[in-house]
Tab-separated table of C-alpha atoms in Angstrom:
chain	number	residue	atom	x	y	z
A	1	MET	CA	0.171	28.881	-26.170
A	2	ASN	CA	-1.167	29.156	-22.619
A	3	ARG	CA	-2.477	32.627	-23.418
A	4	LEU	CA	-4.349	31.299	-26.437
A	5	ARG	CA	-5.878	28.492	-24.397
A	6	ALA	CA	-6.928	30.886	-21.646
A	7	ASN	CA	-8.654	33.148	-24.161
A	8	SER	CA	-10.168	30.451	-26.355
A	9	GLY	CA	-13.498	30.446	-24.526
A	10	PRO	CA	-14.114	34.223	-24.642
A	11	VAL	CA	-12.837	34.427	-28.223
A	12	LEU	CA	-15.226	31.692	-29.337
A	13	ALA	CA	-18.088	33.416	-27.524
A	14	VAL	CA	-17.438	36.752	-29.246
A	15	THR	CA	-16.923	35.029	-32.590
A	16	ALA	CA	-20.233	33.200	-32.206
A	17	LEU	CA	-22.055	36.374	-31.168
A	18	TRP	CA	-21.050	38.263	-34.299
A	19	PRO	CA	-22.968	36.180	-36.914
A	20	ILE	CA	-26.030	36.003	-34.649
A	21	THR	CA	-26.280	39.755	-34.190
A	22	ARG	CA	-25.501	40.463	-37.850
A	23	ALA	CA	-28.190	38.020	-38.950
A	24	VAL	CA	-30.681	40.014	-36.883
A	25	MET	CA	-29.439	43.264	-38.456
A	26	LEU	CA	-29.838	41.747	-41.935
A	27	TRP	CA	-33.363	40.623	-41.089
A	28	LEU	CA	-34.208	44.152	-39.976
A	29	LEU	CA	-32.724	45.533	-43.204
A	30	VAL	CA	-34.902	43.200	-45.261
A	31	HIS	CA	-37.944	44.470	-43.329
A	32	ASP	CA	-36.839	48.110	-43.552
A	33	ALA	CA	-40.183	49.122	-45.057
A	34	SER	CA	-41.880	48.628	-41.683
A	35	PRO	CA	-43.066	51.992	-40.277
A	36	LEU	CA	-41.368	51.190	-36.970
A	37	LEU	CA	-38.036	50.769	-38.787
A	38	GLY	CA	-38.285	53.978	-40.766
A	39	GLY	CA	-40.619	53.078	-43.600
A	40	GLY	CA	-37.769	52.430	-46.035
A	41	ALA	CA	-35.839	55.591	-45.188
A	42	VAL	CA	-32.737	53.662	-44.092
A	43	ASP	CA	-31.989	51.467	-47.103
A	44	ARG	CA	-33.215	54.078	-49.597
A	45	GLU	CA	-29.920	55.944	-49.288
A	46	VAL	CA	-28.026	53.009	-50.789
A	47	TRP	CA	-30.220	51.921	-53.677
A	48	ARG	CA	-31.242	55.436	-54.663
A	49	LEU	CA	-28.554	57.970	-53.680
A	50	TYR	CA	-25.380	55.876	-53.522
A	51	PHE	CA	-26.311	54.004	-56.701
A	52	HIS	CA	-26.924	57.311	-58.492
A	53	TRP	CA	-23.501	58.558	-57.423
A	54	TYR	CA	-21.994	55.248	-58.543
A	55	GLY	CA	-23.228	55.961	-62.065
A	56	VAL	CA	-21.648	59.435	-62.052
A	57	LEU	CA	-18.365	58.226	-60.555
A	58	ALA	CA	-18.139	55.361	-63.029
A	59	HIS	CA	-17.848	58.009	-65.772
A	60	GLY	CA	-14.806	59.599	-64.121
A	61	ALA	CA	-16.275	62.591	-62.304
A	62	PHE	CA	-17.524	63.527	-58.881
A	63	PRO	CA	-21.121	64.804	-58.646
A	64	ALA	CA	-19.928	68.400	-58.472
A	65	HIS	CA	-23.316	70.046	-58.896
A	66	ASP	CA	-25.201	67.788	-56.493
A	67	THR	CA	-25.814	69.583	-53.182
A	68	LEU	CA	-25.983	66.190	-51.456
A	69	TRP	CA	-22.350	65.404	-52.352
A	70	GLN	CA	-20.508	66.617	-49.239
A	71	TYR	CA	-17.773	64.020	-48.861
A	72	PRO	CA	-14.011	64.001	-49.503
A	73	PRO	CA	-12.903	62.354	-52.757
A	74	GLY	CA	-11.941	59.078	-51.074
A	75	ALA	CA	-15.630	58.400	-50.541
A	76	GLY	CA	-15.892	57.833	-54.256
A	77	THR	CA	-13.723	54.717	-54.063
A	78	VAL	CA	-15.978	53.238	-51.357
A	79	LEU	CA	-19.098	53.911	-53.409
A	80	LEU	CA	-17.484	52.347	-56.490
A	81	ALA	CA	-16.348	49.248	-54.587
A	82	PRO	CA	-19.652	47.316	-54.972
A	83	GLY	CA	-18.850	47.154	-58.683
A	84	LEU	CA	-16.170	44.608	-57.760
A	85	LEU	CA	-18.991	42.107	-57.109
A	86	PRO	CA	-20.850	42.170	-60.464
A	87	TRP	CA	-22.824	38.999	-59.725
A	88	LEU	CA	-24.719	40.921	-57.009
A	89	THR	CA	-26.966	43.936	-57.248
A	90	TYR	CA	-25.442	47.219	-56.110
A	91	PHE	CA	-27.411	47.103	-52.872
A	92	GLN	CA	-26.425	43.497	-52.114
A	93	ALA	CA	-22.766	44.159	-52.889
A	94	PHE	CA	-22.746	47.281	-50.728
A	95	VAL	CA	-24.148	45.381	-47.745
A	96	ALA	CA	-21.753	42.471	-48.304
A	97	LEU	CA	-18.726	44.790	-48.304
A	98	THR	CA	-20.025	46.582	-45.210
A	99	LEU	CA	-20.343	43.256	-43.407
A	100	ALA	CA	-16.801	42.376	-44.492
A	101	ALA	CA	-15.497	45.638	-42.999
A	102	ASP	CA	-17.525	44.968	-39.855
A	103	ALA	CA	-15.981	41.490	-39.529
A	104	LEU	CA	-12.511	42.984	-40.066
A	105	VAL	CA	-13.052	45.388	-37.159
A	106	MET	CA	-14.218	42.565	-34.937
A	107	ALA	CA	-11.215	40.400	-35.886
A	108	ALA	CA	-8.771	43.256	-35.259
A	109	LEU	CA	-10.297	43.953	-31.846
A	110	VAL	CA	-10.181	40.264	-30.926
A	111	ARG	CA	-6.537	40.023	-31.950
A	112	ALA	CA	-5.666	43.143	-29.968
A	113	GLY	CA	-7.644	41.916	-26.975
A	114	THR	CA	-5.787	38.606	-26.725
A	115	ARG	CA	-2.375	40.199	-26.348
A	116	PRO	CA	-0.754	40.296	-22.889
A	117	GLY	CA	-2.215	43.038	-20.714
A	118	ARG	CA	-5.112	43.629	-23.117
A	119	SER	CA	-8.838	42.896	-22.913
A	120	LEU	CA	-11.559	41.427	-25.123
A	121	HIS	CA	-14.050	43.977	-23.813
A	122	GLY	CA	-13.486	46.075	-26.926
A	123	ALA	CA	-14.482	43.233	-29.244
A	124	VAL	CA	-17.564	42.586	-27.111
A	125	LEU	CA	-18.565	46.264	-27.190
A	126	TRP	CA	-18.285	46.434	-30.973
A	127	THR	CA	-20.074	43.139	-31.561
A	128	ALA	CA	-22.937	43.838	-29.164
A	129	GLY	CA	-23.019	47.640	-29.419
A	130	LEU	CA	-23.342	48.122	-33.177
A	131	PRO	CA	-26.719	46.287	-33.372
A	132	LEU	CA	-28.165	48.954	-31.069
A	133	LEU	CA	-28.424	51.006	-34.272
A	134	LEU	CA	-30.596	48.254	-35.796
A	135	GLN	CA	-30.128	47.970	-39.579
A	136	LEU	CA	-28.624	51.432	-40.058
A	137	PRO	CA	-24.899	50.444	-40.036
A	138	LEU	CA	-25.444	48.093	-42.988
A	139	ALA	CA	-26.869	50.885	-45.126
A	140	ARG	CA	-24.152	53.502	-44.568
A	141	TYR	CA	-20.448	53.405	-45.413
A	142	ASP	CA	-19.404	54.636	-41.953
A	143	VAL	CA	-18.455	51.074	-40.949
A	144	GLU	CA	-15.731	51.133	-43.622
A	145	VAL	CA	-14.487	54.515	-42.404
A	146	THR	CA	-14.488	53.331	-38.799
A	147	ALA	CA	-12.547	50.232	-39.846
A	148	LEU	CA	-9.736	52.436	-41.191
A	149	ALA	CA	-9.644	54.457	-37.955
A	150	VAL	CA	-9.626	51.302	-35.809
A	151	LEU	CA	-6.835	49.741	-37.863
A	152	SER	CA	-4.853	52.970	-37.612
A	153	LEU	CA	-5.036	53.044	-33.817
A	154	LEU	CA	-4.315	49.345	-33.350
A	155	ALA	CA	-1.378	49.419	-35.785
A	156	MET	CA	0.198	52.547	-34.308
A	157	ALA	CA	2.162	50.902	-31.496
A	158	ARG	CA	3.861	48.350	-33.763
A	159	SER	CA	4.046	50.381	-36.969
A	160	PRO	CA	3.519	54.153	-36.821
A	161	ARG	CA	3.890	54.271	-40.597
A	162	ALA	CA	0.969	51.902	-41.138
A	163	GLY	CA	-1.038	53.758	-38.515
A	164	GLY	CA	-0.478	57.054	-40.294
A	165	ALA	CA	-1.331	55.571	-43.691
A	166	PHE	CA	-4.624	54.101	-42.444
A	167	ALA	CA	-5.553	57.409	-40.806
A	168	ALA	CA	-4.892	59.306	-44.042
A	169	LEU	CA	-6.993	56.890	-46.093
A	170	GLY	CA	-9.812	57.243	-43.582
A	171	ALA	CA	-9.566	61.035	-43.673
A	172	LEU	CA	-9.896	60.965	-47.470
A	173	VAL	CA	-13.212	59.148	-47.084
A	174	LYS	CA	-14.570	61.157	-44.134
A	175	VAL	CA	-12.370	63.765	-42.541
A	176	TRP	CA	-12.689	62.723	-38.875
A	177	PRO	CA	-10.181	59.764	-38.921
A	178	ALA	CA	-7.385	62.360	-39.062
A	179	LEU	CA	-8.174	62.990	-35.385
A	180	VAL	CA	-6.855	59.545	-34.389
A	181	LEU	CA	-3.326	60.915	-34.875
A	182	LEU	CA	-3.805	63.465	-32.110
A	183	GLY	CA	-2.619	61.175	-29.316
A	184	THR	CA	0.445	59.649	-30.942
A	185	PRO	CA	3.385	59.692	-28.479
A	186	ARG	CA	5.977	62.361	-29.059
A	187	GLY	CA	9.180	61.503	-30.819
A	188	ARG	CA	9.702	58.874	-33.471
A	189	THR	CA	6.123	57.563	-33.325
A	190	THR	CA	4.608	60.964	-34.069
A	191	ARG	CA	7.170	61.795	-36.741
A	192	GLY	CA	6.631	58.479	-38.496
A	193	ALA	CA	2.853	58.467	-38.249
A	194	TRP	CA	2.327	62.073	-39.257
A	195	ALA	CA	4.850	61.928	-42.108
A	196	TRP	CA	3.310	58.789	-43.557
A	197	ALA	CA	-0.167	60.227	-43.125
A	198	ALA	CA	0.837	63.337	-45.050
A	199	ALA	CA	2.570	61.354	-47.790
A	200	THR	CA	-0.250	58.827	-48.147
A	201	GLY	CA	-2.878	61.565	-48.177
A	202	ALA	CA	-1.043	63.657	-50.754
A	203	LEU	CA	-0.334	60.689	-53.027
A	204	SER	CA	-3.899	59.351	-52.805
A	205	LEU	CA	-5.445	62.754	-53.397
A	206	GLY	CA	-3.169	63.262	-56.384
A	207	LEU	CA	-4.233	59.938	-57.898
A	208	LEU	CA	-7.904	60.730	-57.358
A	209	ALA	CA	-7.429	64.145	-58.971
A	210	VAL	CA	-5.908	62.460	-62.031
A	211	VAL	CA	-8.661	59.841	-62.349
A	212	PHE	CA	-11.711	61.973	-61.476
A	213	ASP	CA	-12.873	65.470	-62.347
A	214	HIS	CA	-13.823	67.987	-59.604
A	215	PRO	CA	-12.271	66.134	-56.606
A	216	LEU	CA	-12.720	69.109	-54.239
A	217	SER	CA	-16.286	69.996	-55.199
A	218	PHE	CA	-17.550	68.726	-51.843
A	219	LEU	CA	-16.114	71.791	-50.078
A	220	ARG	CA	-18.723	74.072	-51.616
A	221	GLN	CA	-21.605	71.886	-50.421
A	222	GLN	CA	-20.185	71.540	-46.912
A	223	GLY	CA	-19.864	75.301	-46.558
A	224	GLY	CA	-23.546	75.796	-47.284
A	225	ARG	CA	-24.873	73.513	-44.565
A	226	GLY	CA	-26.946	74.948	-41.737
A	227	VAL	CA	-28.130	73.559	-38.397
A	228	GLN	CA	-29.348	69.988	-38.653
A	229	ILE	CA	-32.322	69.167	-36.484
A	230	GLU	CA	-30.493	66.367	-34.626
A	231	SER	CA	-27.497	68.453	-33.545
A	232	LEU	CA	-27.150	70.178	-30.182
A	233	GLY	CA	-27.926	73.481	-31.852
A	234	GLY	CA	-30.931	71.876	-33.511
A	235	THR	CA	-32.083	70.603	-30.131
A	236	ALA	CA	-32.067	74.135	-28.736
A	237	LEU	CA	-33.962	75.480	-31.750
A	238	ASN	CA	-36.437	72.609	-31.639
A	239	LEU	CA	-37.183	73.446	-28.018
A	240	ALA	CA	-37.586	77.079	-29.050
A	241	ARG	CA	-40.314	75.967	-31.471
A	242	ARG	CA	-42.316	74.825	-28.460
A	243	THR	CA	-42.102	78.301	-26.943
A	244	GLY	CA	-43.140	80.323	-29.979
A	245	TRP	CA	-40.026	80.563	-32.174
A	246	SER	CA	-41.139	81.171	-35.759
A	247	GLY	CA	-38.608	78.918	-37.460
A	248	ARG	CA	-39.425	75.647	-39.190
A	249	GLU	CA	-37.832	72.544	-40.613
A	250	ARG	CA	-36.689	72.174	-44.219
A	251	TYR	CA	-35.052	69.301	-46.088
A	252	GLN	CA	-31.826	70.574	-47.634
A	253	TYR	CA	-28.248	69.351	-48.140
A	254	GLY	CA	-29.369	65.783	-47.521
A	255	SER	CA	-30.886	66.260	-44.056
A	256	VAL	CA	-33.639	68.056	-42.199
A	257	GLU	CA	-32.360	71.462	-41.110
A	258	LEU	CA	-34.001	74.272	-39.182
A	259	VAL	CA	-34.450	77.636	-40.885
A	260	GLY	CA	-35.604	80.957	-39.507
A	261	PRO	CA	-34.461	83.745	-37.184
A	262	TYR	CA	-31.233	83.222	-35.238
A	263	VAL	CA	-30.294	80.014	-37.086
A	264	HIS	CA	-27.194	81.645	-38.564
A	265	THR	CA	-26.203	82.846	-35.091
A	266	VAL	CA	-26.548	79.332	-33.683
A	267	ALA	CA	-24.514	77.879	-36.564
A	268	THR	CA	-21.764	80.450	-36.043
A	269	ALA	CA	-21.717	79.778	-32.299
A	270	PHE	CA	-21.195	76.061	-32.845
A	271	LEU	CA	-18.444	76.686	-35.375
A	272	ALA	CA	-16.749	78.788	-32.690
A	273	LEU	CA	-17.204	75.954	-30.190
A	274	THR	CA	-15.500	73.594	-32.641
A	275	VAL	CA	-12.520	75.952	-32.739
A	276	VAL	CA	-12.480	76.034	-28.932
A	277	ALA	CA	-12.591	72.229	-28.806
A	278	PHE	CA	-9.633	72.010	-31.174
A	279	ALA	CA	-7.701	74.533	-29.067
A	280	LEU	CA	-8.371	72.497	-25.917
A	281	LEU	CA	-7.052	69.364	-27.595
A	282	VAL	CA	-3.912	71.156	-28.768
A	283	VAL	CA	-3.302	72.508	-25.261
A	284	TRP	CA	-3.790	69.008	-23.856
A	285	ARG	CA	-1.205	67.565	-26.219
A	286	VAL	CA	1.335	70.296	-25.446
A	287	ARG	CA	0.926	69.926	-21.675
A	288	ALA	CA	0.512	66.141	-21.442
A	289	ARG	CA	3.335	64.508	-19.483
A	290	ARG	CA	2.252	60.861	-19.192
A	291	TRP	CA	1.548	58.443	-21.992
A	292	THR	CA	0.301	54.874	-21.684
A	293	GLU	CA	-0.491	52.426	-24.437
A	294	ALA	CA	-4.120	53.621	-24.124
A	295	THR	CA	-3.434	57.343	-24.525
A	296	PRO	CA	-3.708	57.383	-28.354
A	297	PHE	CA	-6.996	55.469	-28.088
A	298	ASP	CA	-8.419	57.723	-25.391
A	299	ALA	CA	-7.366	60.898	-27.205
A	300	ALA	CA	-9.044	59.741	-30.411
A	301	LEU	CA	-12.348	59.046	-28.669
A	302	SER	CA	-12.225	62.334	-26.775
A	303	ALA	CA	-11.424	64.341	-29.913
A	304	VAL	CA	-14.205	62.805	-31.994
A	305	LEU	CA	-16.701	63.272	-29.163
A	306	LEU	CA	-15.793	66.946	-28.831
A	307	PHE	CA	-16.054	67.549	-32.559
A	308	THR	CA	-19.354	65.650	-32.700
A	309	VAL	CA	-21.134	67.624	-29.994
A	310	THR	CA	-19.907	70.976	-31.375
A	311	SER	CA	-20.873	70.123	-34.942
A	312	ARG	CA	-23.792	71.684	-36.786
A	313	VAL	CA	-24.715	68.157	-37.869
A	314	ILE	CA	-25.147	64.954	-35.851
A	315	SER	CA	-26.369	62.150	-38.071
A	316	PRO	CA	-27.243	58.777	-36.480
A	317	GLN	CA	-24.364	57.057	-38.284
A	318	TYR	CA	-21.929	59.184	-36.286
A	319	MET	CA	-22.578	56.779	-33.437
A	320	ILE	CA	-20.814	54.061	-35.458
A	321	TRP	CA	-17.597	56.076	-35.163
A	322	LEU	CA	-17.979	56.483	-31.413
A	323	VAL	CA	-18.767	52.810	-30.812
A	324	GLY	CA	-15.681	51.815	-32.804
A	325	LEU	CA	-13.366	54.205	-30.961
A	326	ALA	CA	-14.806	53.251	-27.570
A	327	ALA	CA	-14.191	49.610	-28.468
A	328	VAL	CA	-10.533	50.342	-29.226
A	329	CYS	CA	-10.202	52.066	-25.839
A	330	LEU	CA	-11.561	49.007	-24.062
A	331	THR	CA	-8.912	46.744	-25.591
A	332	SER	CA	-6.452	48.337	-23.150
A	333	ARG	CA	-6.590	47.848	-19.386
A	334	HIS	CA	-4.983	51.292	-19.010
A	335	THR	CA	-7.827	53.224	-20.636
A	336	SER	CA	-9.410	56.127	-18.790
A	337	GLN	CA	-12.569	55.945	-20.894
A	338	ARG	CA	-14.574	53.047	-19.444
A	339	PRO	CA	-17.417	55.218	-18.074
A	340	VAL	CA	-17.402	57.166	-21.332
A	341	ALA	CA	-17.931	53.922	-23.260
A	342	VAL	CA	-21.042	53.248	-21.163
A	343	LEU	CA	-22.399	56.705	-22.026
A	344	VAL	CA	-21.655	56.101	-25.709
A	345	LEU	CA	-23.704	52.897	-25.613
A	346	ALA	CA	-26.590	54.718	-23.926
A	347	ALA	CA	-26.497	57.476	-26.545
A	348	THR	CA	-26.354	54.848	-29.296
A	349	ALA	CA	-29.502	53.151	-28.016
A	350	LEU	CA	-31.303	56.500	-27.822
A	351	SER	CA	-30.159	57.355	-31.354
A	352	THR	CA	-32.255	54.469	-32.621
A	353	LEU	CA	-35.303	56.033	-30.989
A	354	VAL	CA	-34.428	59.360	-32.623
A	355	PHE	CA	-33.927	57.751	-36.048
A	356	PRO	CA	-35.594	55.824	-37.508
A	357	MET	CA	-38.217	54.895	-34.914
A	358	HIS	CA	-39.526	58.352	-33.928
A	359	TYR	CA	-38.048	60.604	-36.579
A	360	GLY	CA	-41.450	62.015	-37.461
A	361	GLU	CA	-41.741	63.316	-33.898
A	362	ILE	CA	-38.301	64.922	-34.228
A	363	VAL	CA	-39.168	66.657	-37.494
A	364	ASP	CA	-42.531	67.888	-36.204
A	365	GLY	CA	-40.915	69.233	-33.044
A	366	THR	CA	-43.305	67.482	-30.660
A	367	TRP	CA	-42.529	67.225	-26.973
A	368	THR	CA	-41.672	63.552	-27.456
A	369	GLY	CA	-39.198	64.434	-30.191
A	370	CYS	CA	-37.697	67.268	-28.166
A	371	LEU	CA	-37.239	65.106	-25.086
A	372	LEU	CA	-35.582	62.344	-27.109
A	373	LEU	CA	-33.123	64.831	-28.557
A	374	VAL	CA	-32.433	66.366	-25.150
A	375	ALA	CA	-31.760	62.924	-23.677
A	376	ARG	CA	-29.513	61.667	-26.505
A	377	ASN	CA	-27.579	64.886	-26.976
A	378	GLY	CA	-27.357	65.505	-23.246
A	379	ILE	CA	-25.660	62.128	-22.819
A	380	LEU	CA	-23.315	62.873	-25.730
A	381	ALA	CA	-22.379	66.245	-24.237
A	382	ALA	CA	-21.776	64.656	-20.834
A	383	ALA	CA	-19.659	61.950	-22.485
A	384	ALA	CA	-17.547	64.580	-24.275
A	385	VAL	CA	-16.901	66.561	-21.082
A	386	LEU	CA	-16.159	63.428	-19.049
A	387	SER	CA	-13.924	62.018	-21.770
A	388	PHE	CA	-11.745	65.109	-22.028
A	389	THR	CA	-11.604	65.524	-18.242
A	390	ARG	CA	-10.409	61.958	-17.754
A	391	LEU	CA	-7.970	62.240	-20.659
A	392	ARG	CA	-6.434	65.369	-19.135
A	393	ARG	CA	-6.163	63.851	-15.663
A	394	ALA	CA	-4.552	60.697	-17.038
A	395	ALA	CA	-1.834	62.828	-18.671
A	396	ARG	CA	-0.689	64.370	-15.369
A	397	PRO	CA	2.458	63.063	-13.641
A	398	ILE	CA	1.792	60.883	-10.596
A	399	GLY	CA	3.802	62.336	-7.721
A	400	LYS	CA	7.472	61.609	-7.530
A	401	SER	CA	7.167	58.448	-9.552
A	402	ALA	CA	6.722	60.615	-12.622
A	403	GLN	CA	10.190	62.039	-12.098
A	404	ARG	CA	11.961	58.678	-12.297
A	405	PRO	CA	13.635	57.939	-15.630
A	406	GLU	CA	11.354	55.980	-17.890
A	407	PRO	CA	11.768	54.691	-21.429
A	408	ARG	CA	10.837	57.324	-24.003
A	409	PRO	CA	7.558	56.609	-25.821
A	410	ASP	CA	9.081	57.052	-29.229
A	411	SER	CA	9.750	53.408	-29.936
A	412	ASP	CA	7.612	51.426	-32.319
A	413	ARG	CA	6.116	49.533	-29.368
A	414	LEU	CA	4.857	51.399	-26.329
A	415	PRO	CA	5.565	49.893	-22.910
A	416	ASP	CA	2.573	48.613	-20.949
A	417	ARG	CA	3.259	50.961	-18.038
A	418	ALA	CA	2.768	54.712	-18.032
A	419	VAL	CA	5.591	56.804	-19.432
A	420	SER	CA	6.722	60.180	-18.113
A	421	LEU	CA	7.586	62.922	-20.552
A	422	SER	CA	8.451	65.567	-18.013
């Protein structure tokens, strides 16, 4: 009771901030046609592309021959969900469900932040950080995906089974939520979470395969993607355009990609870097000797950052994932990722300048566009390196204290103090 009274002021402040910021985001969405806000490019994806896919999915098939369909089969359920609100248009229902998922994330972060030894900083970061992307989060389904990842991480300590199930459902919508299982403590927590993730994923995929035709058609479209202009590889090629490189931009696979000499080499190099990033994360997990309640959170943020900066594609909505994971980290006072969260916010703000505000400069490869990409992607790269460095250091034993017997981190509830696994 005393804890609730002590937190009532901050909780009310965060709760009041959410509808204010979301009202501003809705206003921006209504005025999306403004040239400064992208000239209609943001909301067009919902009422044109998503609504088209809704019509295909409603007939029991995935859009197998559409090169823009590059998502796991679980995405189909999210795109069909607006049909549950038939009194609204598809666009209105989509935005309403996105706001509901957004509110669920905020509520989960507030609840986690009011527990003993926790912090409301995560709820504040989510509530105030997401609007840095202006209206974009309301016109993409990445908020729903992030909600599943956030729920997975926050549920893990009390119920590894629920945590694993949420992660699997998220991975069926967009693959990256599977990475939140990387930092689960060894022992019963990992066995429970990973087993339930596998079972939930297999069962859900089986059901989708029964209901819909061509559930794995997205794999063919993903394999054909090149180097998107907003990725780190695209940044290098865009700079090369300023020094005489003969390549150019082309709209394909749902984004602006760069085509020309050496593009395949750059794409291959970044695929190799993704493999290296995965290997580093595996080595970290094998060698890690200390776990705190924040370790699963920190590992998830670090993993997604590493996979983001080594990807051939960095879309602006990827920042929604990073803001959500950074917010989860900040719910714990043991997190090693506080400076990383600051870098994520800076990169999020710059992403708005990249898209939609100055996307024409990016596509044309002007110096302004190049410098914006260098700044945003440079911060993301620095955040990824810093995140993994701090994650690795936090996993090292602390002197002799690490040799004292400690409770094993395989219970359903992690202790607040660090745990030695040596």
